């Protein structure tokens, strides 16, 4: 059973590594072979097998499970991918009819919710069955808007379970593709979100039914009521978002500052729905049911107390999981508890390894994409480590000793996975969790549940008071020096010696030389990403959507050019894309930063980067009125600035120093233009300069503009990239950084044609993801597309996009 479950999961995981799913005929053959193997394995045996045959049977059983995992995951993926939005219908107005399928989430400009499409009313249009929609309470294209709070009427306009007729504009799921970054397209596929878009409020739209009676919509309706109650009772409380996360699984209202505290103290898993909370609540329900059940002799005679208590624990776990949205972490725990309950009711002794294997099998069977989620490996890994560490006990141990050993096993055992997945681990995590786990699981969560359903405010207020005390302790721990260990993302292969080291360290006491297990961590800690050689450079143009951020590495120094956009009040490219990339590459500080100008798509991530990463100096065209840390060395960029790092020359070509006195100059035309020259070639970074600046640069010194690679001005806007400028630069490759299907329609077709006519190869961040450009002496410039090199079957491949 255990071997079969592991091989089935391995098969499903292998499918997620494919760039293309197998064809239907090939898949049918795999199904047939797997079923034939199963028939052979379960055929009646009329004679005693030899030991060789027994081993063969084990091998065939594992092979059959592997092939079943491959064929099952492939079949489910093909079925889900078939429900897709055709490219030809992207960004076109389509009339649809359907039901609001989730609790609407309030955003800065409106609300967002999932929508089940029942009918497509536009002739010949094809729309997936499950989509995500945004309703904008204001004009989403208003240039002067920053943060706009929707009114109560606007926030409550859509409710779970309502049937609506809407006119929408949709696009296929598409996210940024960067090293050490989040794969939105993988997440959308696992969540069965097959298109995203917005509601056309100027077209016809109306509510058709107040409520559609279906179990899933009824659950969402209850969840909405709970959310409203929490928001009402804990209005304007700084940690009310944490309470909502614990009840609803919606962590969007937790502030970035609080997330940093949870991350650095290793308590992130406690601040959202997790298996730990469900297990603890189930345990409380078990204890209470056991106490009450044994008080009634008649009940105890009819059904044994232990069985009744287990049933109560499973029902509470299932109820809480449904309220929380039945996410993958909650599913795992409910399945595991259910297996234990079935075993107890059937009076069978079941080993923890068998329970884990069965739960593993059920989770992957229902959701083959679960293997892509870090939480899948962390939660199952934690339970397996605890079982391994405590499995060799003989007799009863003191509870404190068991707790310490459990915390030690989880801390040391999860370290390799945390470093590979998040390139950091909390040093103070054991202390923080020892305090936070009992408070959150035994006090905050149960009281919040009671307060969510009872018509009394006191339990919710008590829950918040306990959470507030816990947050004070975590905040203090977060301020301790060396609270977190951060490093580069180690190669995946280093995980295997590290795990061997973990199992060696967790051997029972008395085993000789357990300390040798520490040697398994050495590759993970000391094999670092290679930097360029002296005189060479590596330039990474990150995929930040409609915006720009470029990391320049020489042999010893790192420069960041632009910081990407700010997406909303909670997130920006700096914290979501740039800093994870820098840390994953082992870059602990920036030797310099240049921000070309003040537009959001170039400077929106600045504050996050300054808060999360040491920066030696900032050179920019930002206004002097902008608030910056006093300790930061700042200067204005201007033509004539030249410096050399590791035999690589940096030269600013624009703007002139005198231009800062002219207030009539637009921000775009004051962009810092930077040329970088190495032994192997050069690159020109242009910000958002427009045609008048381009022509001025050409007239001033056309020769200095010549570069092997150029980042096209203003993302390929028609206001830039004049023929004279392109002729002067004469780039062999041009990079454009537009957002996917952006509203500006960048890059303009005529601009693309202009570069191609000059013999320049076009690269686009929305098609290629992040681009790594390697300049190595005596070698041609090499381009690596992250989207192409790490392509999976759920990623779109775009026409006319070369494969670097």
PDB file of C-alpha atoms in Angstrom, residues 335-604:
ATOM      1  CA  UNK A 335      -8.538  12.798   4.895  1.00  0.00           C
ATOM      2  CA  UNK A 336      -5.949  11.726   7.468  1.00  0.00           C
ATOM      3  CA  UNK A 337      -8.385  12.089  10.357  1.00  0.00           C
ATOM      4  CA  UNK A 338     -11.023  10.221   8.366  1.00  0.00           C
ATOM      5  CA  UNK A 339      -8.639   7.319   7.770  1.00  0.00           C
ATOM      6  CA  UNK A 340      -7.921   7.135  11.496  1.00  0.00           C
ATOM      7  CA  UNK A 341     -11.656   7.228  12.227  1.00  0.00           C
ATOM      8  CA  UNK A 342     -12.447   4.457   9.741  1.00  0.00           C
ATOM      9  CA  UNK A 343      -9.660   2.321  11.189  1.00  0.00           C
ATOM     10  CA  UNK A 344     -10.954   2.809  14.727  1.00  0.00           C
ATOM     11  CA  UNK A 345     -14.548   2.085  13.784  1.00  0.00           C
ATOM     12  CA  UNK A 346     -13.460  -1.068  11.983  1.00  0.00           C
ATOM     13  CA  UNK A 347     -11.375  -2.085  15.036  1.00  0.00           C
ATOM     14  CA  UNK A 348      -8.186  -2.296  12.973  1.00  0.00           C
ATOM     15  CA  UNK A 349      -4.715  -1.274  14.006  1.00  0.00           C
ATOM     16  CA  UNK A 350      -3.324   1.081  11.375  1.00  0.00           C
ATOM     17  CA  UNK A 351       0.266   2.320  11.336  1.00  0.00           C
ATOM     18  CA  UNK A 352       0.855   6.053  10.926  1.00  0.00           C
ATOM     19  CA  UNK A 353       2.794   5.354   7.732  1.00  0.00           C
ATOM     20  CA  UNK A 354      -0.255   3.638   6.244  1.00  0.00           C
ATOM     21  CA  UNK A 355      -2.473   6.577   7.197  1.00  0.00           C
ATOM     22  CA  UNK A 356      -0.039   9.012   5.619  1.00  0.00           C
ATOM     23  CA  UNK A 357       0.199   6.912   2.455  1.00  0.00           C
ATOM     24  CA  UNK A 358      -3.573   6.667   2.099  1.00  0.00           C
ATOM     25  CA  UNK A 359      -4.070  10.391   2.742  1.00  0.00           C
ATOM     26  CA  UNK A 360      -1.310  11.129   0.231  1.00  0.00           C
ATOM     27  CA  UNK A 361      -3.016   8.939  -2.345  1.00  0.00           C
ATOM     28  CA  UNK A 362      -6.457  10.483  -1.808  1.00  0.00           C
ATOM     29  CA  UNK A 363      -5.156  14.085  -2.015  1.00  0.00           C
ATOM     30  CA  UNK A 364      -3.271  13.481  -5.277  1.00  0.00           C
ATOM     31  CA  UNK A 365      -6.136  11.442  -6.694  1.00  0.00           C
ATOM     32  CA  UNK A 366      -8.548  14.343  -6.150  1.00  0.00           C
ATOM     33  CA  UNK A 367      -6.029  17.072  -6.967  1.00  0.00           C
ATOM     34  CA  UNK A 368      -3.015  15.995  -9.067  1.00  0.00           C
ATOM     35  CA  UNK A 369      -1.674  19.569  -8.957  1.00  0.00           C
ATOM     36  CA  UNK A 370      -1.257  19.409  -5.185  1.00  0.00           C
ATOM     37  CA  UNK A 371       2.304  18.174  -5.769  1.00  0.00           C
ATOM     38  CA  UNK A 372       3.172  21.663  -7.103  1.00  0.00           C
ATOM     39  CA  UNK A 373       2.281  23.339  -3.806  1.00  0.00           C
ATOM     40  CA  UNK A 374       5.028  23.827  -1.175  1.00  0.00           C
ATOM     41  CA  UNK A 375       2.428  23.247   1.541  1.00  0.00           C
ATOM     42  CA  UNK A 376       1.840  19.721   0.241  1.00  0.00           C
ATOM     43  CA  UNK A 377       5.441  18.682   0.904  1.00  0.00           C
ATOM     44  CA  UNK A 378       5.793  20.694   4.106  1.00  0.00           C
ATOM     45  CA  UNK A 379       2.669  19.328   5.780  1.00  0.00           C
ATOM     46  CA  UNK A 380       3.155  15.689   4.843  1.00  0.00           C
ATOM     47  CA  UNK A 381       6.863  15.995   5.542  1.00  0.00           C
ATOM     48  CA  UNK A 382       6.263  17.426   9.018  1.00  0.00           C
ATOM     49  CA  UNK A 383       3.895  14.605   9.982  1.00  0.00           C
ATOM     50  CA  UNK A 384       6.296  11.986   8.595  1.00  0.00           C
ATOM     51  CA  UNK A 385       9.220  13.495  10.526  1.00  0.00           C
ATOM     52  CA  UNK A 386       7.271  13.544  13.782  1.00  0.00           C
ATOM     53  CA  UNK A 387       6.247   9.923  13.281  1.00  0.00           C
ATOM     54  CA  UNK A 388       9.872   8.976  12.514  1.00  0.00           C
ATOM     55  CA  UNK A 389      11.309  10.875  15.502  1.00  0.00           C
ATOM     56  CA  UNK A 390       8.779   9.511  18.012  1.00  0.00           C
ATOM     57  CA  UNK A 391       8.339   6.072  16.485  1.00  0.00           C
ATOM     58  CA  UNK A 392      11.229   4.453  18.360  1.00  0.00           C
ATOM     59  CA  UNK A 393       9.942   5.301  21.841  1.00  0.00           C
ATOM     60  CA  UNK A 394       9.579   2.487  24.354  1.00  0.00           C
ATOM     61  CA  UNK A 395       7.122   3.140  27.154  1.00  0.00           C
ATOM     62  CA  UNK A 396       5.628   6.481  28.166  1.00  0.00           C
ATOM     63  CA  UNK A 397       7.668   9.702  28.050  1.00  0.00           C
ATOM     64  CA  UNK A 398       7.057  12.951  29.877  1.00  0.00           C
ATOM     65  CA  UNK A 399       4.901  15.328  27.827  1.00  0.00           C
ATOM     66  CA  UNK A 400       7.523  18.073  27.945  1.00  0.00           C
ATOM     67  CA  UNK A 401      10.195  15.737  26.618  1.00  0.00           C
ATOM     68  CA  UNK A 402       7.891  14.643  23.810  1.00  0.00           C
ATOM     69  CA  UNK A 403       7.087  18.280  22.945  1.00  0.00           C
ATOM     70  CA  UNK A 404      10.773  19.241  22.812  1.00  0.00           C
ATOM     71  CA  UNK A 405      11.646  16.244  20.668  1.00  0.00           C
ATOM     72  CA  UNK A 406       8.752  16.975  18.321  1.00  0.00           C
ATOM     73  CA  UNK A 407       9.793  20.606  17.909  1.00  0.00           C
ATOM     74  CA  UNK A 408      13.407  19.553  17.305  1.00  0.00           C
ATOM     75  CA  UNK A 409      12.343  17.037  14.651  1.00  0.00           C
ATOM     76  CA  UNK A 410      10.178  19.547  12.786  1.00  0.00           C
ATOM     77  CA  UNK A 411      12.743  22.361  13.020  1.00  0.00           C
ATOM     78  CA  UNK A 412      15.737  20.401  11.773  1.00  0.00           C
ATOM     79  CA  UNK A 413      13.708  18.248   9.382  1.00  0.00           C
ATOM     80  CA  UNK A 414      11.949  21.118   7.611  1.00  0.00           C
ATOM     81  CA  UNK A 415      15.134  23.150   7.201  1.00  0.00           C
ATOM     82  CA  UNK A 416      16.177  21.603   3.836  1.00  0.00           C
ATOM     83  CA  UNK A 417      12.714  22.073   2.318  1.00  0.00           C
ATOM     84  CA  UNK A 418      12.435  25.642   3.602  1.00  0.00           C
ATOM     85  CA  UNK A 419      15.812  26.598   2.137  1.00  0.00           C
ATOM     86  CA  UNK A 420      15.028  25.040  -1.259  1.00  0.00           C
ATOM     87  CA  UNK A 421      11.516  26.507  -1.472  1.00  0.00           C
ATOM     88  CA  UNK A 422      11.910  29.868   0.291  1.00  0.00           C
ATOM     89  CA  UNK A 423      15.736  30.306   0.689  1.00  0.00           C
ATOM     90  CA  UNK A 424      15.262  31.228   4.324  1.00  0.00           C
ATOM     91  CA  UNK A 425      14.392  29.723   7.700  1.00  0.00           C
ATOM     92  CA  UNK A 426      13.559  31.246  11.067  1.00  0.00           C
ATOM     93  CA  UNK A 427      16.177  30.756  13.787  1.00  0.00           C
ATOM     94  CA  UNK A 428      13.759  31.730  16.545  1.00  0.00           C
ATOM     95  CA  UNK A 429      10.987  29.546  15.133  1.00  0.00           C
ATOM     96  CA  UNK A 430      11.082  26.942  17.970  1.00  0.00           C
ATOM     97  CA  UNK A 431      10.537  29.637  20.624  1.00  0.00           C
ATOM     98  CA  UNK A 432       7.940  31.530  18.602  1.00  0.00           C
ATOM     99  CA  UNK A 433       5.971  28.372  17.797  1.00  0.00           C
ATOM    100  CA  UNK A 434       6.142  27.123  21.373  1.00  0.00           C
ATOM    101  CA  UNK A 435       4.295  30.296  22.361  1.00  0.00           C
ATOM    102  CA  UNK A 436       2.080  30.850  19.320  1.00  0.00           C
ATOM    103  CA  UNK A 437       0.832  27.299  18.651  1.00  0.00           C
ATOM    104  CA  UNK A 438      -1.107  26.841  21.921  1.00  0.00           C
ATOM    105  CA  UNK A 439      -2.399  30.427  21.901  1.00  0.00           C
ATOM    106  CA  UNK A 440      -3.601  30.376  18.277  1.00  0.00           C
ATOM    107  CA  UNK A 441      -4.856  26.779  18.214  1.00  0.00           C
ATOM    108  CA  UNK A 442      -6.412  26.451  21.695  1.00  0.00           C
ATOM    109  CA  UNK A 443      -7.553  30.021  22.402  1.00  0.00           C
ATOM    110  CA  UNK A 444      -7.770  32.321  19.374  1.00  0.00           C
ATOM    111  CA  UNK A 445      -9.272  29.909  16.827  1.00  0.00           C
ATOM    112  CA  UNK A 446     -11.908  28.218  19.058  1.00  0.00           C
ATOM    113  CA  UNK A 447     -13.080  31.566  20.454  1.00  0.00           C
ATOM    114  CA  UNK A 448     -13.225  33.077  16.960  1.00  0.00           C
ATOM    115  CA  UNK A 449     -15.321  30.123  15.771  1.00  0.00           C
ATOM    116  CA  UNK A 450     -17.746  30.551  18.661  1.00  0.00           C
ATOM    117  CA  UNK A 451     -17.972  34.284  18.076  1.00  0.00           C
ATOM    118  CA  UNK A 452     -18.612  33.753  14.377  1.00  0.00           C
ATOM    119  CA  UNK A 453     -21.760  31.702  15.006  1.00  0.00           C
ATOM    120  CA  UNK A 454     -23.082  32.931  18.349  1.00  0.00           C
ATOM    121  CA  UNK A 455     -25.055  36.212  18.507  1.00  0.00           C
ATOM    122  CA  UNK A 456     -22.630  37.447  21.179  1.00  0.00           C
ATOM    123  CA  UNK A 457     -19.621  39.662  20.501  1.00  0.00           C
ATOM    124  CA  UNK A 458     -17.596  38.672  23.579  1.00  0.00           C
ATOM    125  CA  UNK A 459     -15.935  35.498  22.160  1.00  0.00           C
ATOM    126  CA  UNK A 460     -14.638  37.382  19.115  1.00  0.00           C
ATOM    127  CA  UNK A 461     -13.305  40.166  21.314  1.00  0.00           C
ATOM    128  CA  UNK A 462     -11.631  37.688  23.657  1.00  0.00           C
ATOM    129  CA  UNK A 463     -10.133  35.944  20.646  1.00  0.00           C
ATOM    130  CA  UNK A 464      -8.753  39.230  19.363  1.00  0.00           C
ATOM    131  CA  UNK A 465      -7.334  40.121  22.785  1.00  0.00           C
ATOM    132  CA  UNK A 466      -5.434  36.804  22.925  1.00  0.00           C
ATOM    133  CA  UNK A 467      -4.165  37.360  19.374  1.00  0.00           C
ATOM    134  CA  UNK A 468      -3.023  40.870  20.255  1.00  0.00           C
ATOM    135  CA  UNK A 469      -0.965  39.559  23.188  1.00  0.00           C
ATOM    136  CA  UNK A 470       0.553  36.898  20.951  1.00  0.00           C
ATOM    137  CA  UNK A 471       1.437  39.526  18.320  1.00  0.00           C
ATOM    138  CA  UNK A 472       3.261  41.613  20.892  1.00  0.00           C
ATOM    139  CA  UNK A 473       5.475  38.651  21.755  1.00  0.00           C
ATOM    140  CA  UNK A 474       6.096  37.814  18.075  1.00  0.00           C
ATOM    141  CA  UNK A 475       6.920  41.460  17.318  1.00  0.00           C
ATOM    142  CA  UNK A 476       9.499  41.465  20.117  1.00  0.00           C
ATOM    143  CA  UNK A 477      11.022  38.203  18.867  1.00  0.00           C
ATOM    144  CA  UNK A 478      11.131  39.596  15.337  1.00  0.00           C
ATOM    145  CA  UNK A 479      13.278  42.505  16.532  1.00  0.00           C
ATOM    146  CA  UNK A 480      15.968  40.198  17.904  1.00  0.00           C
ATOM    147  CA  UNK A 481      19.222  40.135  15.910  1.00  0.00           C
ATOM    148  CA  UNK A 482      19.700  37.099  13.651  1.00  0.00           C
ATOM    149  CA  UNK A 483      16.021  36.183  13.845  1.00  0.00           C
ATOM    150  CA  UNK A 484      16.161  34.649  10.363  1.00  0.00           C
ATOM    151  CA  UNK A 485      18.699  32.726   8.321  1.00  0.00           C
ATOM    152  CA  UNK A 486      18.619  33.855   4.684  1.00  0.00           C
ATOM    153  CA  UNK A 487      20.728  32.529   1.837  1.00  0.00           C
ATOM    154  CA  UNK A 488      20.736  31.690  -1.857  1.00  0.00           C
ATOM    155  CA  UNK A 489      18.338  29.074  -3.197  1.00  0.00           C
ATOM    156  CA  UNK A 490      20.377  25.844  -3.180  1.00  0.00           C
ATOM    157  CA  UNK A 491      20.316  23.424  -6.130  1.00  0.00           C
ATOM    158  CA  UNK A 492      17.533  20.856  -5.838  1.00  0.00           C
ATOM    159  CA  UNK A 493      19.997  17.932  -5.776  1.00  0.00           C
ATOM    160  CA  UNK A 494      21.435  19.206  -2.464  1.00  0.00           C
ATOM    161  CA  UNK A 495      18.102  18.297  -0.882  1.00  0.00           C
ATOM    162  CA  UNK A 496      18.963  14.591  -0.946  1.00  0.00           C
ATOM    163  CA  UNK A 497      22.201  14.649   1.142  1.00  0.00           C
ATOM    164  CA  UNK A 498      20.499  17.128   3.487  1.00  0.00           C
ATOM    165  CA  UNK A 499      17.548  14.754   4.042  1.00  0.00           C
ATOM    166  CA  UNK A 500      19.957  11.880   4.699  1.00  0.00           C
ATOM    167  CA  UNK A 501      21.607  14.129   7.267  1.00  0.00           C
ATOM    168  CA  UNK A 502      18.228  14.858   8.857  1.00  0.00           C
ATOM    169  CA  UNK A 503      17.395  11.172   9.322  1.00  0.00           C
ATOM    170  CA  UNK A 504      20.869  10.575  10.740  1.00  0.00           C
ATOM    171  CA  UNK A 505      20.456  13.416  13.245  1.00  0.00           C
ATOM    172  CA  UNK A 506      17.050  12.096  14.313  1.00  0.00           C
ATOM    173  CA  UNK A 507      18.344   8.617  15.123  1.00  0.00           C
ATOM    174  CA  UNK A 508      17.590   7.482  18.697  1.00  0.00           C
ATOM    175  CA  UNK A 509      19.925   8.615  21.450  1.00  0.00           C
ATOM    176  CA  UNK A 510      22.893   6.368  21.970  1.00  0.00           C
ATOM    177  CA  UNK A 511      23.573   5.896  18.267  1.00  0.00           C
ATOM    178  CA  UNK A 512      27.231   6.684  17.573  1.00  0.00           C
ATOM    179  CA  UNK A 513      28.368   9.808  15.686  1.00  0.00           C
ATOM    180  CA  UNK A 514      24.949  11.315  15.088  1.00  0.00           C
ATOM    181  CA  UNK A 515      26.669  14.660  14.518  1.00  0.00           C
ATOM    182  CA  UNK A 516      27.843  13.346  11.131  1.00  0.00           C
ATOM    183  CA  UNK A 517      24.341  14.139   9.895  1.00  0.00           C
ATOM    184  CA  UNK A 518      25.382  17.810   9.818  1.00  0.00           C
ATOM    185  CA  UNK A 519      27.699  17.020   6.905  1.00  0.00           C
ATOM    186  CA  UNK A 520      24.657  16.443   4.721  1.00  0.00           C
ATOM    187  CA  UNK A 521      23.829  20.168   4.964  1.00  0.00           C
ATOM    188  CA  UNK A 522      27.202  21.360   3.652  1.00  0.00           C
ATOM    189  CA  UNK A 523      26.352  21.236  -0.105  1.00  0.00           C
ATOM    190  CA  UNK A 524      23.114  23.133   0.542  1.00  0.00           C
ATOM    191  CA  UNK A 525      24.915  25.874   2.432  1.00  0.00           C
ATOM    192  CA  UNK A 526      28.098  26.331   0.442  1.00  0.00           C
ATOM    193  CA  UNK A 527      27.295  25.598  -3.238  1.00  0.00           C
ATOM    194  CA  UNK A 528      26.381  29.112  -4.371  1.00  0.00           C
ATOM    195  CA  UNK A 529      25.291  30.463  -7.774  1.00  0.00           C
ATOM    196  CA  UNK A 530      28.259  31.351  -9.970  1.00  0.00           C
ATOM    197  CA  UNK A 531      28.920  35.021 -10.676  1.00  0.00           C
ATOM    198  CA  UNK A 532      30.441  36.395 -13.898  1.00  0.00           C
ATOM    199  CA  UNK A 533      34.215  36.452 -14.331  1.00  0.00           C
ATOM    200  CA  UNK A 534      36.229  39.684 -14.265  1.00  0.00           C
ATOM    201  CA  UNK A 535      35.178  41.856 -17.204  1.00  0.00           C
ATOM    202  CA  UNK A 536      32.058  39.786 -17.929  1.00  0.00           C
ATOM    203  CA  UNK A 537      28.507  40.497 -16.823  1.00  0.00           C
ATOM    204  CA  UNK A 538      25.112  38.908 -16.426  1.00  0.00           C
ATOM    205  CA  UNK A 539      22.036  41.061 -16.989  1.00  0.00           C
ATOM    206  CA  UNK A 540      18.575  39.837 -15.985  1.00  0.00           C
ATOM    207  CA  UNK A 541      15.537  41.667 -17.333  1.00  0.00           C
ATOM    208  CA  UNK A 542      12.836  40.604 -14.890  1.00  0.00           C
ATOM    209  CA  UNK A 543       9.243  39.987 -15.954  1.00  0.00           C
ATOM    210  CA  UNK A 544       7.316  42.521 -13.863  1.00  0.00           C
ATOM    211  CA  UNK A 545       4.328  42.920 -16.160  1.00  0.00           C
ATOM    212  CA  UNK A 546       3.863  46.427 -17.591  1.00  0.00           C
ATOM    213  CA  UNK A 547       7.052  47.923 -16.197  1.00  0.00           C
ATOM    214  CA  UNK A 548      10.799  47.493 -15.956  1.00  0.00           C
ATOM    215  CA  UNK A 549      13.362  46.105 -13.535  1.00  0.00           C
ATOM    216  CA  UNK A 550      16.853  44.991 -14.552  1.00  0.00           C
ATOM    217  CA  UNK A 551      19.544  43.354 -12.396  1.00  0.00           C
ATOM    218  CA  UNK A 552      23.154  43.823 -13.544  1.00  0.00           C
ATOM    219  CA  UNK A 553      25.824  41.547 -12.032  1.00  0.00           C
ATOM    220  CA  UNK A 554      29.561  41.916 -12.503  1.00  0.00           C
ATOM    221  CA  UNK A 555      32.079  39.631 -10.818  1.00  0.00           C
ATOM    222  CA  UNK A 556      31.684  41.350  -7.412  1.00  0.00           C
ATOM    223  CA  UNK A 557      29.037  44.077  -7.712  1.00  0.00           C
ATOM    224  CA  UNK A 558      25.281  44.301  -8.363  1.00  0.00           C
ATOM    225  CA  UNK A 559      23.261  47.202  -9.786  1.00  0.00           C
ATOM    226  CA  UNK A 560      19.462  47.403 -10.007  1.00  0.00           C
ATOM    227  CA  UNK A 561      17.976  49.559 -12.786  1.00  0.00           C
ATOM    228  CA  UNK A 562      14.323  50.392 -12.001  1.00  0.00           C
ATOM    229  CA  UNK A 563      12.096  48.596  -9.509  1.00  0.00           C
ATOM    230  CA  UNK A 564       8.953  47.576 -11.390  1.00  0.00           C
ATOM    231  CA  UNK A 565       5.369  48.707 -10.659  1.00  0.00           C
ATOM    232  CA  UNK A 566       3.283  48.877  -7.522  1.00  0.00           C
ATOM    233  CA  UNK A 567       0.306  46.563  -8.018  1.00  0.00           C
ATOM    234  CA  UNK A 568      -1.819  47.666  -5.058  1.00  0.00           C
ATOM    235  CA  UNK A 569      -1.478  48.810  -1.448  1.00  0.00           C
ATOM    236  CA  UNK A 570      -0.487  45.300  -0.365  1.00  0.00           C
ATOM    237  CA  UNK A 571       2.060  44.319  -3.001  1.00  0.00           C
ATOM    238  CA  UNK A 572       4.517  45.571  -5.581  1.00  0.00           C
ATOM    239  CA  UNK A 573       7.156  44.150  -7.903  1.00  0.00           C
ATOM    240  CA  UNK A 574       9.873  45.014  -5.401  1.00  0.00           C
ATOM    241  CA  UNK A 575       8.648  42.645  -2.682  1.00  0.00           C
ATOM    242  CA  UNK A 576       7.034  40.043  -4.968  1.00  0.00           C
ATOM    243  CA  UNK A 577       9.610  39.714  -7.756  1.00  0.00           C
ATOM    244  CA  UNK A 578      12.824  41.722  -7.353  1.00  0.00           C
ATOM    245  CA  UNK A 579      13.806  40.900  -3.761  1.00  0.00           C
ATOM    246  CA  UNK A 580      12.962  37.151  -4.080  1.00  0.00           C
ATOM    247  CA  UNK A 581      15.143  37.041  -7.198  1.00  0.00           C
ATOM    248  CA  UNK A 582      18.042  38.830  -5.495  1.00  0.00           C
ATOM    249  CA  UNK A 583      17.889  36.601  -2.425  1.00  0.00           C
ATOM    250  CA  UNK A 584      17.504  33.467  -4.484  1.00  0.00           C
ATOM    251  CA  UNK A 585      20.672  34.396  -6.381  1.00  0.00           C
ATOM    252  CA  UNK A 586      22.541  34.899  -3.117  1.00  0.00           C
ATOM    253  CA  UNK A 587      22.701  38.697  -3.458  1.00  0.00           C
ATOM    254  CA  UNK A 588      22.596  40.107   0.057  1.00  0.00           C
ATOM    255  CA  UNK A 589      22.872  43.797  -0.864  1.00  0.00           C
ATOM    256  CA  UNK A 590      22.767  46.170  -3.814  1.00  0.00           C
ATOM    257  CA  UNK A 591      25.945  48.080  -4.502  1.00  0.00           C
ATOM    258  CA  UNK A 592      23.882  50.623  -6.388  1.00  0.00           C
ATOM    259  CA  UNK A 593      20.387  51.368  -7.657  1.00  0.00           C
ATOM    260  CA  UNK A 594      19.223  53.559 -10.516  1.00  0.00           C
ATOM    261  CA  UNK A 595      15.577  54.552 -10.918  1.00  0.00           C
ATOM    262  CA  UNK A 596      15.044  56.067 -14.363  1.00  0.00           C
ATOM    263  CA  UNK A 597      12.036  58.255 -13.472  1.00  0.00           C
ATOM    264  CA  UNK A 598       9.028  58.587 -11.202  1.00  0.00           C
ATOM    265  CA  UNK A 599       6.379  56.664 -13.172  1.00  0.00           C
ATOM    266  CA  UNK A 600       4.791  53.871 -11.140  1.00  0.00           C
ATOM    267  CA  UNK A 601       5.806  51.123 -13.576  1.00  0.00           C
ATOM    268  CA  UNK A 602       9.479  52.009 -13.013  1.00  0.00           C
ATOM    269  CA  UNK A 603       9.593  53.170  -9.383  1.00  0.00           C
ATOM    270  CA  UNK A 604       6.617  51.440  -7.706  1.00  0.00           C
TER     271      UNK A 604
END
